[in-house]
GROMACS .gro file of C-alpha atoms in nm:
model
   67
    1MET     CA    1   0.937  -1.657   2.857
    2THR     CA    2   1.295  -1.765   2.922
    3ILE     CA    3   1.514  -1.573   3.165
    4ASP     CA    4   1.879  -1.650   3.094
    5ASP     CA    5   2.137  -1.564   3.360
    6ALA     CA    6   2.395  -1.462   3.101
    7ILE     CA    7   2.751  -1.391   3.211
    8ALA     CA    8   2.788  -1.073   3.003
    9GLY     CA    9   2.664  -0.756   3.166
   10GLU     CA   10   2.363  -0.649   2.961
   11GLY     CA   11   2.200  -0.397   3.192
   12ASN     CA   12   1.845  -0.410   3.319
   13GLU     CA   13   1.569  -0.525   3.083
   14THR     CA   14   1.202  -0.423   3.079
   15ILE     CA   15   0.924  -0.674   3.012
   16ASN     CA   16   0.557  -0.614   2.929
   17GLY     CA   17   0.296  -0.873   3.025
   18THR     CA   18  -0.073  -0.896   2.931
   19ILE     CA   19  -0.342  -1.137   3.052
   20SER     CA   20  -0.601  -1.177   2.778
   21ALA     CA   21  -0.838  -1.437   2.924
   22VAL     CA   22  -0.916  -1.625   3.245
   23THR     CA   23  -1.025  -1.990   3.236
   24GLY     CA   24  -1.147  -2.185   3.536
   25GLY     CA   25  -1.163  -1.866   3.742
   26ASN     CA   26  -1.514  -1.933   3.876
   27GLY     CA   27  -1.644  -1.590   3.775
   28ALA     CA   28  -1.311  -1.406   3.808
   29THR     CA   29  -1.262  -1.093   3.601
   30ILE     CA   30  -0.945  -0.919   3.486
   31VAL     CA   31  -0.919  -0.576   3.650
   32THR     CA   32  -0.571  -0.475   3.530
   33PRO     CA   33  -0.485  -0.682   3.221
   34SER     CA   34  -0.130  -0.558   3.167
   35ALA     CA   35   0.181  -0.477   3.369
   36ILE     CA   36   0.541  -0.368   3.317
   37GLY     CA   37   0.830  -0.534   3.500
   38THR     CA   38   1.205  -0.499   3.519
   39ILE     CA   39   1.462  -0.780   3.521
   40SER     CA   40   1.761  -0.644   3.714
   41ASP     CA   41   2.105  -0.739   3.586
   42ASN     CA   42   2.312  -0.892   3.866
   43GLU     CA   43   2.649  -0.904   3.692
   44GLY     CA   44   2.911  -0.636   3.734
   45VAL     CA   45   3.069  -0.440   3.454
   46PRO     CA   46   3.350  -0.639   3.284
   47THR     CA   47   3.701  -0.523   3.371
   48LEU     CA   48   4.043  -0.559   3.210
   49SER     CA   49   4.370  -0.547   3.396
   50ILE     CA   50   4.731  -0.585   3.286
   51SER     CA   51   4.951  -0.748   3.551
   52SER     CA   52   5.290  -0.648   3.411
   53PRO     CA   53   5.267  -0.322   3.215
   54GLN     CA   54   5.507  -0.266   2.926
   55THR     CA   55   5.659   0.064   2.810
   56VAL     CA   56   5.711   0.132   2.441
   57ALA     CA   57   5.900   0.435   2.312
   58GLU     CA   58   5.707   0.651   2.067
   59GLY     CA   59   5.802   0.583   1.705
   60SER     CA   60   5.945   0.234   1.768
   61GLN     CA   61   5.780  -0.094   1.667
   62PRO     CA   62   5.890  -0.353   1.924
   63THR     CA   63   5.711  -0.684   1.976
   64THR     CA   64   5.587  -0.753   2.329
   65SER     CA   65   5.406  -1.063   2.451
   66SER     CA   66   5.194  -1.108   2.761
   67PRO     CA   67   5.239  -1.397   3.005
   0.00000   0.00000   0.00000
């Protein structure tokens, strides 16, 4: 399993794991063969900000560029 610390906020993810056999366990047995886990997302929600807002009159079609 690969856990990728992606930059994009994806939310938490659930994983299911199952142990199907034990080797070299010297008589060990599997009591609970499966489990559910959660990988918590540690990135915040992406934000967008505009540093110098522009006003455009309704009905006009001006061209405005951002710095």
